[in-house]
Every structure is written in structure tokens, then in C-alpha cells.
Short mmCIF file of C-alpha atoms in Angstrom, two decimals:
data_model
loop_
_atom_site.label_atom_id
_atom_site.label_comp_id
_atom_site.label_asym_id
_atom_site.label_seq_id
_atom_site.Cartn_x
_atom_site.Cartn_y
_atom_site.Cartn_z
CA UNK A 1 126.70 130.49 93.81
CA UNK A 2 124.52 128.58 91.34
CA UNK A 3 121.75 130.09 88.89
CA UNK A 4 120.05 129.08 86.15
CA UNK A 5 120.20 131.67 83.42
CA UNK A 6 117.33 131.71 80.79
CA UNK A 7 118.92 131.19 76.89
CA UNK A 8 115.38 131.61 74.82
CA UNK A 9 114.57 134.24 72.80
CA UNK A 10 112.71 137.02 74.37
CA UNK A 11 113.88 135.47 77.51
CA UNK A 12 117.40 135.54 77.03
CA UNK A 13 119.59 136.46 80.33
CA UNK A 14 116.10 136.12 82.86
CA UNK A 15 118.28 133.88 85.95
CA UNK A 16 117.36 132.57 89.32
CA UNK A 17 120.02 131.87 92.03
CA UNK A 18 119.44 128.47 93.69
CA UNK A 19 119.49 128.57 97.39
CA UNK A 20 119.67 125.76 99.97
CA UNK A 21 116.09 124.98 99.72
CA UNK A 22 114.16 123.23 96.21
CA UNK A 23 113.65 125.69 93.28
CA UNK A 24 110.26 124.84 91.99
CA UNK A 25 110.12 126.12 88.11
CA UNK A 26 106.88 125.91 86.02
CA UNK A 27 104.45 128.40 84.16
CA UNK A 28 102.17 129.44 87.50
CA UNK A 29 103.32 132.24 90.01
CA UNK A 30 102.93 129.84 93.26
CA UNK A 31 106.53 128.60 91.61
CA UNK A 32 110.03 129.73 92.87
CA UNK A 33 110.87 130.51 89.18
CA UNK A 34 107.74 130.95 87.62
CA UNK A 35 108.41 130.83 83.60
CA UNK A 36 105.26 131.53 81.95
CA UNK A 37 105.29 130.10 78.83
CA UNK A 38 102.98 128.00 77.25
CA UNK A 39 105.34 124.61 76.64
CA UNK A 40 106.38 124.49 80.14
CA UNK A 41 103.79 123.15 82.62
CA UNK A 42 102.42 124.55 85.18
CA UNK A 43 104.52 122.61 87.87
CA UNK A 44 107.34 121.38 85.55
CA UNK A 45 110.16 120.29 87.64
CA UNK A 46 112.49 120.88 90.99
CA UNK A 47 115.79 122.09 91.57
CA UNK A 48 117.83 121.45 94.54
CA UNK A 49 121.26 121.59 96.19
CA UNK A 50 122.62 118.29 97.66
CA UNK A 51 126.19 118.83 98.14
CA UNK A 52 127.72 120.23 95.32
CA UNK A 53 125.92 118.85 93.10
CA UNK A 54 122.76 120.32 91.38
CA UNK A 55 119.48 117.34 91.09
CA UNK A 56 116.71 118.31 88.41
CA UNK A 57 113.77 116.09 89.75
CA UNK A 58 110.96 116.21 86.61
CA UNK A 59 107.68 116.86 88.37
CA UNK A 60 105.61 114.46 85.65
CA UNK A 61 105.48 117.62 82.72
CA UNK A 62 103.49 117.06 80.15
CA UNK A 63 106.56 118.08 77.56
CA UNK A 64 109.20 116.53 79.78
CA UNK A 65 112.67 118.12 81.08
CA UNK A 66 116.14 117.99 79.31
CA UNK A 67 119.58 118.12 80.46
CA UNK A 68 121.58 118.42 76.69
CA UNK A 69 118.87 117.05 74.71
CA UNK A 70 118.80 113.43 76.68
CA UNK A 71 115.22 113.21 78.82
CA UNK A 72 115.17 112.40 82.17
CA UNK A 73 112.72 110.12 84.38
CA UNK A 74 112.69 110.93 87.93
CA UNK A 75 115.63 112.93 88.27
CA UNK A 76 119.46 113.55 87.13
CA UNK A 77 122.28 115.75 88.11
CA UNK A 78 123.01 118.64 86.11
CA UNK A 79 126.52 119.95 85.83
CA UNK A 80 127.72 123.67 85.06
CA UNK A 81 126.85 124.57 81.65
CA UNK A 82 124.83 121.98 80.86
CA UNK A 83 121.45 122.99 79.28
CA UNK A 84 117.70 122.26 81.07
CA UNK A 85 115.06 122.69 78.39
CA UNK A 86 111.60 122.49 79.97
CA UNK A 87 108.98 122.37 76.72
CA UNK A 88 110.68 124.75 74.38
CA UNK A 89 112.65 127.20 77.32
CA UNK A 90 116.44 126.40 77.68
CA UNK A 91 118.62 127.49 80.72
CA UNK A 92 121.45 127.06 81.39
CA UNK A 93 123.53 126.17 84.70
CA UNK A 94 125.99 128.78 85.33
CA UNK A 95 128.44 128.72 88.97
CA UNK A 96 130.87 131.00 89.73
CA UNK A 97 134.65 129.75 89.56
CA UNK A 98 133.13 126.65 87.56
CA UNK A 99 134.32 125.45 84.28
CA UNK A 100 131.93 124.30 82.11
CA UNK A 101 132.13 122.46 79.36
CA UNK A 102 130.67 125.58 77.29
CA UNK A 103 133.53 127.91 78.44
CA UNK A 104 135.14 129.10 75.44
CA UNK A 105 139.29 128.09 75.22
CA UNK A 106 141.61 130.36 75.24
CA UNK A 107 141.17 132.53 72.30
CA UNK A 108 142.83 131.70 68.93
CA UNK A 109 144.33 133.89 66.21
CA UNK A 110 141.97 131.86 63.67
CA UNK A 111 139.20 133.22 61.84
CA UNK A 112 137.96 130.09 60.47
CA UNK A 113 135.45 128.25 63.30
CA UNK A 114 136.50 125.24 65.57
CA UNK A 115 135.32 121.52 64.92
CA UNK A 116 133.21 120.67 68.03
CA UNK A 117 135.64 118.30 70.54
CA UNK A 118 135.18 116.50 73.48
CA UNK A 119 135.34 117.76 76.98
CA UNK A 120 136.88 115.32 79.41
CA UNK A 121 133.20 114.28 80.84
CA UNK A 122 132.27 112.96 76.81
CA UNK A 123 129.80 116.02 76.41
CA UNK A 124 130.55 117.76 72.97
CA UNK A 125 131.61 121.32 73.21
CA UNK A 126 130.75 123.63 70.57
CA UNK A 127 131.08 126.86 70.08
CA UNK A 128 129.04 129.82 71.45
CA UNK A 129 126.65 131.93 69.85
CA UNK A 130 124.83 132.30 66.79
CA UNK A 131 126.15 134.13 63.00
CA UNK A 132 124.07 135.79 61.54
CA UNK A 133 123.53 133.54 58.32
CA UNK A 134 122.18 131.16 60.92
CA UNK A 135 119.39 133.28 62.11
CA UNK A 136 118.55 134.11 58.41
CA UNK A 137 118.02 130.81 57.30
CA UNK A 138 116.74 129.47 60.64
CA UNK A 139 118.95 126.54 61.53
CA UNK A 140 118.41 126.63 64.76
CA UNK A 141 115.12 124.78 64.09
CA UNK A 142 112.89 126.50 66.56
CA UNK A 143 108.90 126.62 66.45
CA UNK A 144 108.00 130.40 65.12
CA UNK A 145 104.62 129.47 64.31
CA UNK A 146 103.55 130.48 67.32
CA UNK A 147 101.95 127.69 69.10
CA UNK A 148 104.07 125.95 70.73
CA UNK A 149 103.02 122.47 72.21
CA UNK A 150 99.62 122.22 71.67
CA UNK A 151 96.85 119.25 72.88
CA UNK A 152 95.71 116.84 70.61
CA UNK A 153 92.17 117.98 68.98
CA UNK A 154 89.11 116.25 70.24
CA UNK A 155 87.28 116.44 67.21
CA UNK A 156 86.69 112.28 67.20
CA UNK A 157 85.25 113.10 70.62
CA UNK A 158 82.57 115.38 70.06
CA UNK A 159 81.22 113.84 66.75
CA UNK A 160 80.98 110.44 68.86
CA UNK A 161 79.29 112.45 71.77
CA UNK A 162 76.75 113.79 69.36
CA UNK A 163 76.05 110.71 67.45
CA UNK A 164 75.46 108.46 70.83
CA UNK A 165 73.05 111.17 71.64
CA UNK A 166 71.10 111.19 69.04
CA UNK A 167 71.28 107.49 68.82
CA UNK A 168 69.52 107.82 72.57
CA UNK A 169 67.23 110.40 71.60
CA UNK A 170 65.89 108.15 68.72
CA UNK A 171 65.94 105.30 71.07
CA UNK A 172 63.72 106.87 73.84
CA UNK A 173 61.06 108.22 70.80
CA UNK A 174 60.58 105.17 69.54
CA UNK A 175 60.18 103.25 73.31
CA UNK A 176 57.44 106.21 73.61
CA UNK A 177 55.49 105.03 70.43
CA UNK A 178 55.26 101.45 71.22
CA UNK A 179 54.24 101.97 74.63
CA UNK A 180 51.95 104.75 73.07
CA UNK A 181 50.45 102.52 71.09
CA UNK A 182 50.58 99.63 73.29
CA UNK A 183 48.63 101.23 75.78
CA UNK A 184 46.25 102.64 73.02
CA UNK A 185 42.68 100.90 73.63
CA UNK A 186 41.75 98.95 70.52
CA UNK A 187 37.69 99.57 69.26
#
């Protein structure tokens, strides 16, 4: 069986099977996996089945959808292990009896780390997890700010909004004088 299993923090290890039917994944509960988090979108994409493969299908997100860091327009398959990132959540595609080109090799009496190498489908294979230094200094290069995506401001917006009306205020005050005074019998 396929699932997608959740890899962000505070997320980490959240899944959803995928059944027969389209997976619908975005931040509101009428979703099949609803992710609420403020970089996905509220409808952010489909899942489905067709055959044995797995079809991502972008529903127009505002932050787009990911399959190992390339974007993708309409829709593309997604293999096992392959990461999804929808805004700033990654998941990844886990099936049982599946490699993937993230399954570790058979383990080696080396301490020192392997050089990332290339999986007979060209993806780059590196290793798993995270040391320690690498949370402490942050390589990872995640947002921690807090804010995630956020819309553009409209400050350009509302100052022309406010100018234009007071521009039409002043306008209409100064059509009131002259007729005012137009209409003004003279003595």
C-alpha cells in the first residue's frame, strides 16, 4: 500500500494511505488530507492511483507543489521516496516492498559519511537524517521566523485609494462653489 508520510518538523511521521479514489491535500478540513498549515493552500493539489503509478495533479496553489525540488505544472508522477513539498510541508512517498531511491545500502563498517551517488533513475541519493551540528547551525535552511509565505503588502493600494478620494472630495466642493455662486443672484 501507498502513503504519504509527513517529514516537517512538528509534523514529522503524520501519513495518509492512498486508496483507489483521488487524495485531495490542502490546509481546509473538506480535504482527504487536510494539512493545516499556513504555506499550503487551501486546496493545494490531488493524489491518485492509476496503475502503479502515483500522479500529483497541482490544483493551481498559490506556493506551488514539488516532487525533489523540481515544480510541476499540471501534474507528474511521483515515485517511492521521492519528496512532495506543498509551500514549506514535505512528504514523502513511502510503499511497502518498494525500493526507493532513499533506502539506505547495506550498512558499512565506516564511520566517515558517504558522498551522495546516483540511483539508477539519475535522482541523487543522500544520506538520511540530520547530525546534530546541522541543526545547531541551521543548514537545513528552513523559515523559523515564523511566517511562512506571506501576501505581498498593499500599502501602495491604500495610500492611492485615499489620495483619489480626496482628490474627488475636493473635486465635488469646488463643482458646489461655482454652481453656488453661479446661481447666486447678482444686485
Amino acid at each position: 500500500m501507498a502513503k504519504l508520510v509527513i517529514l516537517s518538523p512538528g509534523m514529522t511521521g503524520r501519513s495518509h494511505d492512498l486508496k483507489v479514489d483521488k487524495t485531495t491535500i490542502g490546509r481546509v478540513d473538506d480535504n482527504t488530507f487536510p494539512i493545516a498549515e499556513s504555506s499550503v493552500s487551501s486546496h493545494h493539489c490531488e493524489v491518485s492511483l492509476r496503475g502503479a503509478e502515483v500522479i500529483v495533479h497541482d490544483l493551481n496553489s498559490t506556493n506551488g507543489t514539488f516532487i525533489n525540488g523540481d515544480k510541476i505544472t499540471g501534474e507528474a508522477v511521483l515515485k517511492p521516496g521521492q519528496v512532495l513539498r506543498l509551500g514549506q510541508i514535505e512528504l514523502r512517498l513511502e510503499v511497502e516492498g518498494a525500493v526507493s531511491p532513499t533506502t539506505p545500502a547495506a550498512p558499512s563498517a565506516s564511520t566517515t559519511p558517504a558522498a551522495p551517488r546516483k540511483s539508477s533513475d539519475n535522482t541523487t541519493v543522500m544520506k538520511r537524517g540530520v547530525s546534530l551540528t546541522d541543526l545547531e547551525q541551521g543548514t537545513k535552511g528552513f523559515d523559523t521566523s515564523g511566517k511562512g509565505f506571506t501576501k505581498k503588502d498593499n500599502k501602495g493600494n491604500k495610500i492611492f485609494l485615499i489620495v483619489a478620494i480626496s482628490v474627488g472630495v475636493i473635486i465635488v466642493i469646488l463643482v458646489l462653489v461655482a454652481l453656488m455662486s453661479a446661481t447666486k443672484p447678482t444686485q
